[in-house]
Coordinates of C-alpha atoms and ligand atoms in Angstrom, one line a residue:
X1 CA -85.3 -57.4 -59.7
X2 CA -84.6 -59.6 -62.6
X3 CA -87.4 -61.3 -64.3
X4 CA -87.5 -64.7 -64.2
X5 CA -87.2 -66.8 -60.5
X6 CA -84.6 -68.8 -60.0
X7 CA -85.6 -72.7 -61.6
X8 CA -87.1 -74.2 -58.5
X9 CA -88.7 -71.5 -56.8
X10 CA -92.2 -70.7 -57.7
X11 CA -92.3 -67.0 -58.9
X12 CA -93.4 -64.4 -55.9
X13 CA -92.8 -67.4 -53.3
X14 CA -90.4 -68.7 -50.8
X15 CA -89.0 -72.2 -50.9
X16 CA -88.8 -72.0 -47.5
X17 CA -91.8 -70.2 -46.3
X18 CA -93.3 -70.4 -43.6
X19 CA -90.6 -72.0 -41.6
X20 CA -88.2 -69.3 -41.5
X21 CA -89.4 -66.2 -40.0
X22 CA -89.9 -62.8 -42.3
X23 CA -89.4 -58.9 -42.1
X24 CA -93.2 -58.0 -43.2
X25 CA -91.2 -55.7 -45.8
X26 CA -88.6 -53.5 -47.5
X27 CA -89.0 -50.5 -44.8
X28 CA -89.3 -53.2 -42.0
X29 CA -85.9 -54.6 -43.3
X30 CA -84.1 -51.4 -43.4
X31 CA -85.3 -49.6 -40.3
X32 CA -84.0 -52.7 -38.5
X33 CA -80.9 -52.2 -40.4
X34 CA -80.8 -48.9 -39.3
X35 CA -81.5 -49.9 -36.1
X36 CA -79.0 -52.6 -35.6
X37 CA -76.5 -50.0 -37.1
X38 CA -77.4 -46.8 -35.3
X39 CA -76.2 -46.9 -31.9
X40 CA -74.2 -45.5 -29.1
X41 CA -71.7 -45.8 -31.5
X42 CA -73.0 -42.8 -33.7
X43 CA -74.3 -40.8 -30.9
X44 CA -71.3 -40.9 -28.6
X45 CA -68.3 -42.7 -30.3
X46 CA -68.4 -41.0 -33.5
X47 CA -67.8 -37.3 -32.1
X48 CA -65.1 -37.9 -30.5
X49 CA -62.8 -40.4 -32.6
X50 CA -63.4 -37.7 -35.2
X51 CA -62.4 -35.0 -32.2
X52 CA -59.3 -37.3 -31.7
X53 CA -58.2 -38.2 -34.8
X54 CA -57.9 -35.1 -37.0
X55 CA -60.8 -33.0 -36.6
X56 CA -62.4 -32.2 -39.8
X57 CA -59.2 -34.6 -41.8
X58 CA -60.8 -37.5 -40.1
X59 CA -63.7 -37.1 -42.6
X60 CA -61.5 -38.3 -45.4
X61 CA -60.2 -41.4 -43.8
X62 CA -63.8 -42.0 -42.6
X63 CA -65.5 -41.6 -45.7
X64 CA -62.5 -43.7 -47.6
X65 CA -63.3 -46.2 -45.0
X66 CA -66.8 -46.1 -45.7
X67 CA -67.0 -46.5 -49.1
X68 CA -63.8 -48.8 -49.6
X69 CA -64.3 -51.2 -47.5
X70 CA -68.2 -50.3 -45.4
X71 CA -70.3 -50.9 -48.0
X72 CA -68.6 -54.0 -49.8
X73 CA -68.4 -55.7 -46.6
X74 CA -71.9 -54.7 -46.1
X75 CA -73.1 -56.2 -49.7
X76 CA -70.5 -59.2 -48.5
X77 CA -72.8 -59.8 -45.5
X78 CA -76.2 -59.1 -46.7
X79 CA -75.3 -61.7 -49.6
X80 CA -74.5 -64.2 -47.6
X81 CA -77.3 -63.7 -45.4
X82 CA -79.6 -63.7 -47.9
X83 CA -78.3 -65.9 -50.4
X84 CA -77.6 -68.8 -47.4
X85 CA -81.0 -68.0 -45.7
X86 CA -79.4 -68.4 -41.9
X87 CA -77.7 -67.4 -39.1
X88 CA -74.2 -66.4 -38.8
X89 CA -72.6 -70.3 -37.9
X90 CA -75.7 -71.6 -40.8
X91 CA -75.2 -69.5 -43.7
X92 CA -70.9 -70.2 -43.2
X93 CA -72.0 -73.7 -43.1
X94 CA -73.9 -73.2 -46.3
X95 CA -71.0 -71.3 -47.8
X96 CA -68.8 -73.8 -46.6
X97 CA -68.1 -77.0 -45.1
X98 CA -65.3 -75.4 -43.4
X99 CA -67.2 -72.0 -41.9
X100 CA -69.3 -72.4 -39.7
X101 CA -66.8 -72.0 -37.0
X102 CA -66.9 -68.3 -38.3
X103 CA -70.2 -67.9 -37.8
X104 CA -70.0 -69.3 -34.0
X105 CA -66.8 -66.9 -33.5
X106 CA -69.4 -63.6 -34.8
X107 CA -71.6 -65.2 -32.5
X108 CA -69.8 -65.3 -29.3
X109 CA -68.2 -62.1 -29.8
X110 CA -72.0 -60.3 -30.2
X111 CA -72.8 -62.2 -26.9
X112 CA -69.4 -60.7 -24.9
X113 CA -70.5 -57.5 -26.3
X114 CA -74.1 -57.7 -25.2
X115 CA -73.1 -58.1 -21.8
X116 CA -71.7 -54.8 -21.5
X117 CA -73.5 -53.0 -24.3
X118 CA -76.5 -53.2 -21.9
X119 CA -74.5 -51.6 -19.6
X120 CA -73.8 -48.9 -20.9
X121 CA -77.5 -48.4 -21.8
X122 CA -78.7 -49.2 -18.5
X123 CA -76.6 -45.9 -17.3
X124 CA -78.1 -43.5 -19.9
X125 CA -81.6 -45.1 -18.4
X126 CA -80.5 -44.1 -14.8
X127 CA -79.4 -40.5 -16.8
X128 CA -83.1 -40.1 -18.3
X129 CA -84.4 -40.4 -14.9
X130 CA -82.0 -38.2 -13.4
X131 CA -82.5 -35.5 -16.0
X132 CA -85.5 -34.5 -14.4
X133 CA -84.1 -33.6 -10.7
X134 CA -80.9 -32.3 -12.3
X135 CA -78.8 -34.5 -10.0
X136 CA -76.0 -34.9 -12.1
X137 CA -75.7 -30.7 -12.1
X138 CA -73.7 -29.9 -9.5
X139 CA -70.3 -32.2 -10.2
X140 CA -70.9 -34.0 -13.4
X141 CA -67.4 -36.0 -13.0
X142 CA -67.8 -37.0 -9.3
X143 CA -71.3 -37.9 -9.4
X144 CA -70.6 -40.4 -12.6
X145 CA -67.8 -41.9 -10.9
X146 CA -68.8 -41.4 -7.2
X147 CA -72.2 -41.2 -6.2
X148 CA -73.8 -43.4 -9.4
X149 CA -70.9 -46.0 -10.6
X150 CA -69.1 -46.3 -7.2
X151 CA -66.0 -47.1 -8.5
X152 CA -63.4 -48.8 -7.0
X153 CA -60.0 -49.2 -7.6
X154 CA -58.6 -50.2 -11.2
X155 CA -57.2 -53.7 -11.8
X156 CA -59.1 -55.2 -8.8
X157 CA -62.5 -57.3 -9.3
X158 CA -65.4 -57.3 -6.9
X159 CA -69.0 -58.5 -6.8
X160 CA -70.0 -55.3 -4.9
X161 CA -73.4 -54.8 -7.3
X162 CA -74.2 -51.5 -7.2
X163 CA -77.9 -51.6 -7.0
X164 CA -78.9 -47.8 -8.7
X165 CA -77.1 -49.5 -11.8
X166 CA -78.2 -53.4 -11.3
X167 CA -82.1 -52.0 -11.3
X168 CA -82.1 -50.4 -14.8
X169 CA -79.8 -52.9 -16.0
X170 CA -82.5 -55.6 -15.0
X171 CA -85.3 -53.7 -16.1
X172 CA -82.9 -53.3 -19.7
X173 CA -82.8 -56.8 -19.8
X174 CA -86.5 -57.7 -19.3
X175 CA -87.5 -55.2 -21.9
X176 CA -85.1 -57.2 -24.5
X177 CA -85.9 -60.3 -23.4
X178 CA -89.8 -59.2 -23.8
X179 CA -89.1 -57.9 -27.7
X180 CA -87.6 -61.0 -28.2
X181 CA -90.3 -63.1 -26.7
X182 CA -92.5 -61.8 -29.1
X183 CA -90.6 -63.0 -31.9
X184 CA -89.3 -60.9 -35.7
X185 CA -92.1 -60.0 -36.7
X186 CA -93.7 -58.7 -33.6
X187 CA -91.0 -58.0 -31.1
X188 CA -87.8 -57.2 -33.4
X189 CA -89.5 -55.0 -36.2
X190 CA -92.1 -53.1 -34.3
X191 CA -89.4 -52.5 -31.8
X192 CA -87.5 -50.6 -34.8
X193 CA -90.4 -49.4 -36.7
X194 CA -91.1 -47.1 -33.8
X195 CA -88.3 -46.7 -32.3
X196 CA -86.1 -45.2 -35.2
X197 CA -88.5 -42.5 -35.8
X198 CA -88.9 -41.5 -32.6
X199 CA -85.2 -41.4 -32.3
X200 CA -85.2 -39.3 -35.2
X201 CA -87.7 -37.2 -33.3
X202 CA -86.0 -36.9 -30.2
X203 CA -82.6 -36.7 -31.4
X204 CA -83.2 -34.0 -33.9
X205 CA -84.9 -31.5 -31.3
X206 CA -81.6 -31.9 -29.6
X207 CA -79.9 -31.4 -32.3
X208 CA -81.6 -28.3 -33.6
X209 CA -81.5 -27.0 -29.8
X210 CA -77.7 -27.7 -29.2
X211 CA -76.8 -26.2 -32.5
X212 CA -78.5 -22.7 -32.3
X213 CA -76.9 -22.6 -28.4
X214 CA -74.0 -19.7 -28.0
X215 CA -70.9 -20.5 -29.3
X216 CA -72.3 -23.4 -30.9
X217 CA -70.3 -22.3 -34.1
X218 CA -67.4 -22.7 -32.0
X219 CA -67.4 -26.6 -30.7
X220 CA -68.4 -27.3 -34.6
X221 CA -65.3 -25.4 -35.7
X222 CA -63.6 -27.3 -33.4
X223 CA -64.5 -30.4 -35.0
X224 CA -64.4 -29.8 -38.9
X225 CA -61.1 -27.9 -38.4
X226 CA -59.0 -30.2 -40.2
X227 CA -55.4 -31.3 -39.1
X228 CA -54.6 -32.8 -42.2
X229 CA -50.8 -33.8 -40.8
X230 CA -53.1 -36.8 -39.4
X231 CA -53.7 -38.2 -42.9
X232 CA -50.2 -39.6 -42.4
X233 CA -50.5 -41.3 -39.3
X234 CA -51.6 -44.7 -39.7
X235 CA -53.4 -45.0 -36.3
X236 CA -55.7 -42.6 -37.8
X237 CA -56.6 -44.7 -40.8
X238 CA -57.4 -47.7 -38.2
X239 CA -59.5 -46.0 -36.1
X240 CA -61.6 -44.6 -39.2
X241 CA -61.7 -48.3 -40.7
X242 CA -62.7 -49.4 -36.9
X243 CA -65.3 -47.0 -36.4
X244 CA -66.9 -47.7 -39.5
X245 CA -66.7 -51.4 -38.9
X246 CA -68.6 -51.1 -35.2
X247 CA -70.7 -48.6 -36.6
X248 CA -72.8 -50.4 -39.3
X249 CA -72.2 -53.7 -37.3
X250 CA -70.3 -55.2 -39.3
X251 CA -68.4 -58.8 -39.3
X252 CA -70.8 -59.7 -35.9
X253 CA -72.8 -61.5 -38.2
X254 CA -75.9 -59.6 -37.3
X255 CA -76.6 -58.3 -41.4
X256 CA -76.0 -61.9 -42.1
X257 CA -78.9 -62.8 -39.6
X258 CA -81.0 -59.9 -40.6
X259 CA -80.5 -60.2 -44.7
X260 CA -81.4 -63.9 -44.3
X261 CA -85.0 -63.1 -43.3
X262 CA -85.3 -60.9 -46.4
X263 CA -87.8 -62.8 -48.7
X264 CA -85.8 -64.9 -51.6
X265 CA -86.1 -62.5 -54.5
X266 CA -85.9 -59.1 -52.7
X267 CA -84.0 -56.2 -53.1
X268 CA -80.5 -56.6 -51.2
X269 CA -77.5 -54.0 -52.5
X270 CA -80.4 -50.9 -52.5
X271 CA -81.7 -51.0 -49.2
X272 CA -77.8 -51.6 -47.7
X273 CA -76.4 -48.5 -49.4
X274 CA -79.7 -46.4 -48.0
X275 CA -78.6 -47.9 -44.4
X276 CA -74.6 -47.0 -45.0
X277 CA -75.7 -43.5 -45.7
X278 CA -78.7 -42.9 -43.4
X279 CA -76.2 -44.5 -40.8
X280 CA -73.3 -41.7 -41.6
X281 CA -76.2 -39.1 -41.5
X282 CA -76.7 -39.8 -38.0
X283 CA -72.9 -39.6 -37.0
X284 CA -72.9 -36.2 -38.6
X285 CA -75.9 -35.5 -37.2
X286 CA -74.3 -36.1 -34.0
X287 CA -71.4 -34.7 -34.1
X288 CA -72.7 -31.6 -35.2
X289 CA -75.2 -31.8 -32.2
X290 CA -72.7 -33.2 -29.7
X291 CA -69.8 -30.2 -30.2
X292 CA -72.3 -27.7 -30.9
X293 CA -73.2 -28.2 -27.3
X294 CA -69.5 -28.4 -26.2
X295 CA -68.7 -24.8 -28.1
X296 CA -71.7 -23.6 -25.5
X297 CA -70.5 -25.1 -22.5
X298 CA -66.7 -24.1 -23.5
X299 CA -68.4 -20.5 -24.2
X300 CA -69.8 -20.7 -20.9
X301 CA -66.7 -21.3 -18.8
X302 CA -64.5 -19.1 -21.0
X303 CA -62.0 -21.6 -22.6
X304 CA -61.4 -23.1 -26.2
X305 CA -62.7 -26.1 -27.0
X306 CA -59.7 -28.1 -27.1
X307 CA -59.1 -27.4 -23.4
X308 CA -62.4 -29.2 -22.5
X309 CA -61.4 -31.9 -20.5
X310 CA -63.6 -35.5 -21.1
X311 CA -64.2 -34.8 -25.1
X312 CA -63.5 -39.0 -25.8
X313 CA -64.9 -42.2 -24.5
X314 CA -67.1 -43.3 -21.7
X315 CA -66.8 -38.9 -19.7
X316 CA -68.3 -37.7 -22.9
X317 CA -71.8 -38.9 -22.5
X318 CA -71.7 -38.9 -18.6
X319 CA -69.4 -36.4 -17.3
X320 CA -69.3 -33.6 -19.8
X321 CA -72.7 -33.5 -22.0
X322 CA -73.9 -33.3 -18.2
X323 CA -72.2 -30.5 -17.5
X324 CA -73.6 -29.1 -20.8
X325 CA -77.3 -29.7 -19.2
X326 CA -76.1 -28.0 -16.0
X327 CA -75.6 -24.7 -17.7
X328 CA -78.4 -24.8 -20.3
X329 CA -81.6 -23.3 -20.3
X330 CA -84.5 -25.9 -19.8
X331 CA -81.3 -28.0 -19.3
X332 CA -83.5 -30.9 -17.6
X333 CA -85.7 -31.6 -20.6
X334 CA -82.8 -31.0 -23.3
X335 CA -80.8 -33.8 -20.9
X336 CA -84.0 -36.2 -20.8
X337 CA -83.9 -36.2 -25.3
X338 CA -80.3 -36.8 -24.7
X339 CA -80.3 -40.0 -23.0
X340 CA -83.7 -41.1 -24.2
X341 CA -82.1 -41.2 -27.4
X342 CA -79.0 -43.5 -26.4
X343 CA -81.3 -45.7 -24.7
X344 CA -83.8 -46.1 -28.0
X345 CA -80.6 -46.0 -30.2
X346 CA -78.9 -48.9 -28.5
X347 CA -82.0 -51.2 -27.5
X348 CA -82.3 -51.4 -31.1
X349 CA -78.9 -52.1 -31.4
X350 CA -79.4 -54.5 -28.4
X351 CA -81.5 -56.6 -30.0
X352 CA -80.1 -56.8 -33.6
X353 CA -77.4 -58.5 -31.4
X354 CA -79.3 -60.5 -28.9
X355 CA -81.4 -62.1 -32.2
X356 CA -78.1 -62.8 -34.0
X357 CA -77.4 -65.0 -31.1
X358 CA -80.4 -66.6 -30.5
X359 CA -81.2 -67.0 -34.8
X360 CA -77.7 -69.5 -34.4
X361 CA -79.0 -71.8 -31.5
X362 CA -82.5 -72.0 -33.1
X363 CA -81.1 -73.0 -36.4
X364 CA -78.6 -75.4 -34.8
X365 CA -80.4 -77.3 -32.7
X366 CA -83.8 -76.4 -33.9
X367 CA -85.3 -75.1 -30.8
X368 CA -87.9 -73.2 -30.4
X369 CA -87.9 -69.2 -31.5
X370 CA -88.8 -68.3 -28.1
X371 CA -87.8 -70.4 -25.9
X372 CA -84.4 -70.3 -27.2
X373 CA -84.5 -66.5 -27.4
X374 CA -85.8 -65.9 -23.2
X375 CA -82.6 -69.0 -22.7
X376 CA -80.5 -66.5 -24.3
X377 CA -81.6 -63.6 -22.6
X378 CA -81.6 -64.9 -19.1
X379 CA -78.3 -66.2 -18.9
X380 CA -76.6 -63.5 -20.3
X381 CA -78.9 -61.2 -18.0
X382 CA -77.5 -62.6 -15.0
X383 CA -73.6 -62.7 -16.7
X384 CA -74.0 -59.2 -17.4
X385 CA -75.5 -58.0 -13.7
X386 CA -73.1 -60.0 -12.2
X387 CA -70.2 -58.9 -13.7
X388 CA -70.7 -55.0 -15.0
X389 CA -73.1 -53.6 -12.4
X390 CA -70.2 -53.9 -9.6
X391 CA -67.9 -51.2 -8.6
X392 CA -65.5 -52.6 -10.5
X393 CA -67.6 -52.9 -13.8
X394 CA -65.9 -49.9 -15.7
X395 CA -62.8 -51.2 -15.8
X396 CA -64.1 -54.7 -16.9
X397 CA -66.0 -53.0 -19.3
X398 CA -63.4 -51.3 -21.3
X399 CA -61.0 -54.5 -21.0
X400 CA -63.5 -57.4 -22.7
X401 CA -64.2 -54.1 -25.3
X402 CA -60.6 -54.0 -26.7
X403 CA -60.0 -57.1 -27.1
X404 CA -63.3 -57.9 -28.3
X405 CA -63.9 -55.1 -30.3
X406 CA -61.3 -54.1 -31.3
X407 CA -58.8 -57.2 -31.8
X408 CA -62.0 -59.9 -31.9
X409 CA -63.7 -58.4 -34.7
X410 CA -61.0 -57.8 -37.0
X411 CA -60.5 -61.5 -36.9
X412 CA -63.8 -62.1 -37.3
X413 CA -64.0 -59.8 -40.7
X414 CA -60.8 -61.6 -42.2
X415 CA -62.0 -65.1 -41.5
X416 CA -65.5 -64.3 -43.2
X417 CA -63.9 -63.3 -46.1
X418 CA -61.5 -66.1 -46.0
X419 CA -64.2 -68.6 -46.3
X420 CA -66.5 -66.8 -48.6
X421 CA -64.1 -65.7 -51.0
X422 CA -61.0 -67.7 -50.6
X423 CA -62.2 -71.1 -49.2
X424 CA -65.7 -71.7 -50.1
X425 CA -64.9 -69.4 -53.4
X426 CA -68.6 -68.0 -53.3
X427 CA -67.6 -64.5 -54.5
X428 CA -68.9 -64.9 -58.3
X429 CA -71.9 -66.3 -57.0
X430 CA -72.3 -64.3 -54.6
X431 CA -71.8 -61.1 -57.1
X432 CA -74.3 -62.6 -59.1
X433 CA -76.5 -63.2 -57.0
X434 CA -76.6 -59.6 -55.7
X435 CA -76.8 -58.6 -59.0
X436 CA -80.1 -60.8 -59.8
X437 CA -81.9 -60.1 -57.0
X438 CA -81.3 -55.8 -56.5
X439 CA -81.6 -52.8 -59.2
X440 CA -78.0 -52.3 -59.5
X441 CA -75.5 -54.6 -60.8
X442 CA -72.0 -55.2 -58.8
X443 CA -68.8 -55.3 -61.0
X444 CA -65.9 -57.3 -60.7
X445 CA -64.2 -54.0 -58.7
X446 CA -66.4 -55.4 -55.8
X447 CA -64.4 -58.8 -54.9
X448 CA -61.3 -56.8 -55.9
X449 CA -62.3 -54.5 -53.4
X450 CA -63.1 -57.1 -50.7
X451 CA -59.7 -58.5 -50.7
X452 CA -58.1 -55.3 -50.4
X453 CA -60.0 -54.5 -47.4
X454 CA -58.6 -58.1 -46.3
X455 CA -55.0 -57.4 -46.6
X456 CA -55.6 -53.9 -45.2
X457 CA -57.6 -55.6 -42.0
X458 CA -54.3 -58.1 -41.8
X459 CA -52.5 -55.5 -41.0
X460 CA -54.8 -53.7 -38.4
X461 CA -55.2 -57.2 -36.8
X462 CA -51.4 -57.3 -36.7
X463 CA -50.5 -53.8 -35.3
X464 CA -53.3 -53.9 -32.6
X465 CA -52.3 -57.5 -31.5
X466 CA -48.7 -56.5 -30.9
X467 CA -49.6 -52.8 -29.1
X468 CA -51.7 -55.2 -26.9
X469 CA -49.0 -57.4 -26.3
X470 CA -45.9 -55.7 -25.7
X471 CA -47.6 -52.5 -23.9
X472 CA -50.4 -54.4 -21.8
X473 CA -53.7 -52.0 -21.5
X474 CA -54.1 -48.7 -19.6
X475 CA -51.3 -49.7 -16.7
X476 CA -54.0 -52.6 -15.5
X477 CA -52.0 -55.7 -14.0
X478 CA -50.7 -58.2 -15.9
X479 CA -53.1 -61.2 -14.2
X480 CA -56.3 -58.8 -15.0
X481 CA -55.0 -58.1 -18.8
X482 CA -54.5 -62.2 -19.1
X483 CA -57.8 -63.1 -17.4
X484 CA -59.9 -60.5 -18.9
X485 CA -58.2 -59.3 -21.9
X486 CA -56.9 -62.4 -24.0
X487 CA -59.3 -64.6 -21.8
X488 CA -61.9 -63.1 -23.9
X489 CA -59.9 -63.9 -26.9
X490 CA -59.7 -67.5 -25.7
X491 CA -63.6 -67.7 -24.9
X492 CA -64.3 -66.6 -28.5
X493 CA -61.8 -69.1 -30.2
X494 CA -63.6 -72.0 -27.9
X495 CA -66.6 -71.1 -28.7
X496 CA -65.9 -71.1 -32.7
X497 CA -64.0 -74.5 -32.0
X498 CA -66.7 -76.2 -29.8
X499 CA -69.8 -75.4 -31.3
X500 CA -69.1 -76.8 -35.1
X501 CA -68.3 -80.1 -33.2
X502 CA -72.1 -80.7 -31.9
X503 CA -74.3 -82.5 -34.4
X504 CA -77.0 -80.3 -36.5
X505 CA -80.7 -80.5 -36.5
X506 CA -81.4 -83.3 -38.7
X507 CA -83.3 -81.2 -41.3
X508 CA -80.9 -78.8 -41.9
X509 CA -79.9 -80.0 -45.5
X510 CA -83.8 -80.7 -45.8
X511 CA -84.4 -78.9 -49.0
X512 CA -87.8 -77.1 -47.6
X513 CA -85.5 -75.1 -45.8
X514 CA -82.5 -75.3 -48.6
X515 CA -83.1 -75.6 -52.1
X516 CA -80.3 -77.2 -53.5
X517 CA -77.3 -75.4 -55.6
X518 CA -78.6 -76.0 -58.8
X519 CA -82.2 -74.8 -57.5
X520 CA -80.8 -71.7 -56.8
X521 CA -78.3 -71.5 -60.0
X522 CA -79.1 -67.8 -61.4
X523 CA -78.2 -67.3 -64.8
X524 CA -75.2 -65.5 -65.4
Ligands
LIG601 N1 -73.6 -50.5 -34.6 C1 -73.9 -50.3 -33.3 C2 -73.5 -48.9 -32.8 O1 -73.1 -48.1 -33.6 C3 -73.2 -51.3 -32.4 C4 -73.3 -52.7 -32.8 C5 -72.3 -53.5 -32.9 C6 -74.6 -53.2 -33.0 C7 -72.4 -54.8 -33.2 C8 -74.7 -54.5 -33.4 C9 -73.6 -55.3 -33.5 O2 -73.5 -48.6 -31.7

């Protein structure tokens, strides 16, 4: 911390508090950090993109990824947040005149993703449950598909709700809508303060369990054996840059949301780099715990690793680890850690996204914390049920991702740093800013940085937007790729068009809540 407070700003005080809600500390700041960041995304998507892109190799993209472009975005984000003091579409708006349609575009797309994110949680509830009758033993793969999801046929829609998946998707919701209720300080933080260590706790036994299983050393092998001919694919290097991007939440405007409820002269660049690397430690954590279980099952059956069938997406979680539980000893309780774990790592997840979108209305339009936050909640409640709990939900479910995810999101990075750095021209201020308020000072290589990682997310943007284009999306019908795939794409833009058209709160500028510029000049 540098010594003297900005002119302005009474030493050891907030010029805006008591209006603006507050984290109650440093910890409570980064264990919802590390909550927003830790998520199915470390537990299940992590293993196998690492599995699928280069085995032990993919650490070297990955941790390039990380460190090139993970953590300056991450300082990008947090010093917007908290130099800004608002949500996403608020704190562009502060940064520019021209941004706040940025904000609105992180916004919608972390209200898209909620809606199936919740999902996907809602399952791993149903999973818990089941854990404890073993019900998913006998045929891992039909009883995902079959007997709990009901699928139906690919590239068709239906409102068949599936009630086993409706009822803990519900009961997911209420739970969020509950933390919410109950505002940051006593919904949002206690949620994390306990729920990160416990997941520690739970996910750790696992761990420890699933690596001392025989022919654990095998599945791990199988991971860390590098194919280093995949350094030169490029596809490799995007899906490193991508994972690290979903995996500390990144360009959905949720550290923005979360930094700007950091007190004024706090700590920002220390407690981001200790949630970059305790987020990392988890993935490792996990994919050590993850394919030391699949070197026991592959042990068990008598075949390599690499011949497991289900090692990537949505089967790996649901169809195989399953069939993991099925042949382990005390298999029901090692199943219920399992999926008690993805359901405490993504509710906190869940909510860093459900309070990114309800921070931006209350700022807006000034509504009410939780009124605006149970609005939120409920309508995208009933969105989600009615449109990823059918029989048809999986396939809706891994469209709205892609393009949200994976095309969305990019878009969303490279327009942040287009009006921060480019437009609005913040970056010196913003690198001084850092510098001022956290123990470490950022150099010039930072921006640098920053606009590599922009030419290099150009470029992802572009290759992704054409593969989607000219070869559609896992042979689904043209009509259900334009509906649901660049539909989503043309919700998002809307929604970043609309939104900066309605008129503020009037005391937005009110400098209670925003010191002016030269209030917050720091010395150089
Ligand atoms: N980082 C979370 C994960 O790894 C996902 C997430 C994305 C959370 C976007 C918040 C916002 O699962």
């Amino acid at each position: 911390m540098s010594s003297s407070p900005p002119p302005g700003v009474a030493p050891g005080t907030d010029a805006d508090a008591g209006k603006r809600e507050h984290w109650s500390g440093q910890t409570a700041f980064i264990l919802a950090a590390i909550g927003s960041a830790v998520g199915l995304g470390n537990i299940w998507r992590f293993p196998g993109q690492a599995f699928e892109n280069g085995g032990g190799a993919f650490m070297i993209p990955y941790l390039v990824a990380l460190v090139t472009a993970g953590i300056p975005i991450l300082f990008l984000e947090m010093g917007i947040g908290h130099r800004f003091r608002g949500s996403a579409p608020l704190a562009m708006h502060r940064v520019t005149r021209r941004g706040e349609w940025v904000g609105w575009f992180h916004v919608a797309i972390c209200f898209v993703i909620g809606l199936y994110y919740t999902v996907i949680i809602a399952w791993a509830l149903s999973y818990f449950y089941f854990s404890f009758g073993l019900d998913y033993a006998d045929d891992p793969g039909g009883f995902f598909l079959g007997d709990y999801l009901q699928l139906g046929e690919a590239g068709s829609l239906t409102f068949d709700v599936v009630p086993g998946v409706a009822l803990p998707l519900v009961l997911i919701w209420g739970l969020t809508i509950l933390v919410l209720a109950l505002g940051l300080h006593n919904g949002v933080e206690r949620l994390n303060v306990i729920g990160i260590p416990l997941l520690v706790v739970t996910f750790g036994m696992l761990a420890v369990r699933a690596v001392t299983l025989p022919g654990a050393a095998d599945g791990i092998e199988a991971l860390f054996t590098p194919d280093f001919s995949a350094l030169t694919d490029p596809d490799v290097w995007v899906a490193a840059y991508g994972q690290v991007f979903f995996s500390l939440s990144l360009a959905y405007g949720v550290m923005i949301t979360y930094a700007s409820y950091r007190r004024r002269r706090s700590n920002v660049t220390g407690p981001a780099l200790v949630v970059a690397f305790g987020n990392s430690s988890f993935s490792l954590l996990a994919g050590l715990a993850v394919f030391g279980a699949l070197g026991f099952l592959a042990t068990q059956e008598g075949v390599s690793v690499a011949d497991l069938e289900g090692i990537g997406g949505v089967s790996l979680s649901f169809v195989t680890f399953p069939a993991v539980i099925a042949q382990m000893p005390a298999g029901w309780f090692f199943g219920a850690l399992f999926f008690a774990s993805l359901v405490l790592a993504g509710l906190t997840s869940l909510i860093s996204i459900m309070q990114t979108i309800s921070a931006a209305f209350q700022d807006k339009f000034g509504w009410d914390p939780r009124r605006t936050a149970v609005t939120v909640g409920i309508v995208s409640a009933i969105l989600s049920v009615i449109g990823f709990s059918t029989t048809t939900g999986l396939y809706l479910l891994d469209t709205v991702d892609q393009w949200s995810n994976q095309l969305g999101i990019v878009a969303g990075a490279i327009a942040m740093i287009g009006a921060a750095l480019w437009i609005g021209r913040r970056g010196t201020e913003l690198r001084r800013h850092l510098s001022a308020v956290s123990t470490f000072r950022l150099g010039r290589s930072w921006l640098v940085l920053v606009n590599v990682v922009a030419l290099l997310l150009v470029y992802m943007f572009v290759s992704k937007a054409v593969s989607l284009a000219t070869e559609g999306y896992a042979d689904l019908p043209t009509w259900y790729v334009l509906v649901f795939g660049w539909g989503t794409v043309a919700f998002l833009a809307l929604v970043a068009v609309v939104m900066p058209m309605l008129r503020w709160r009037r005391d937005v500028e009110h400098p209670d809540i925003w010191p002016t510029h030269e209030q917050l000049e720091l010395e150089p």
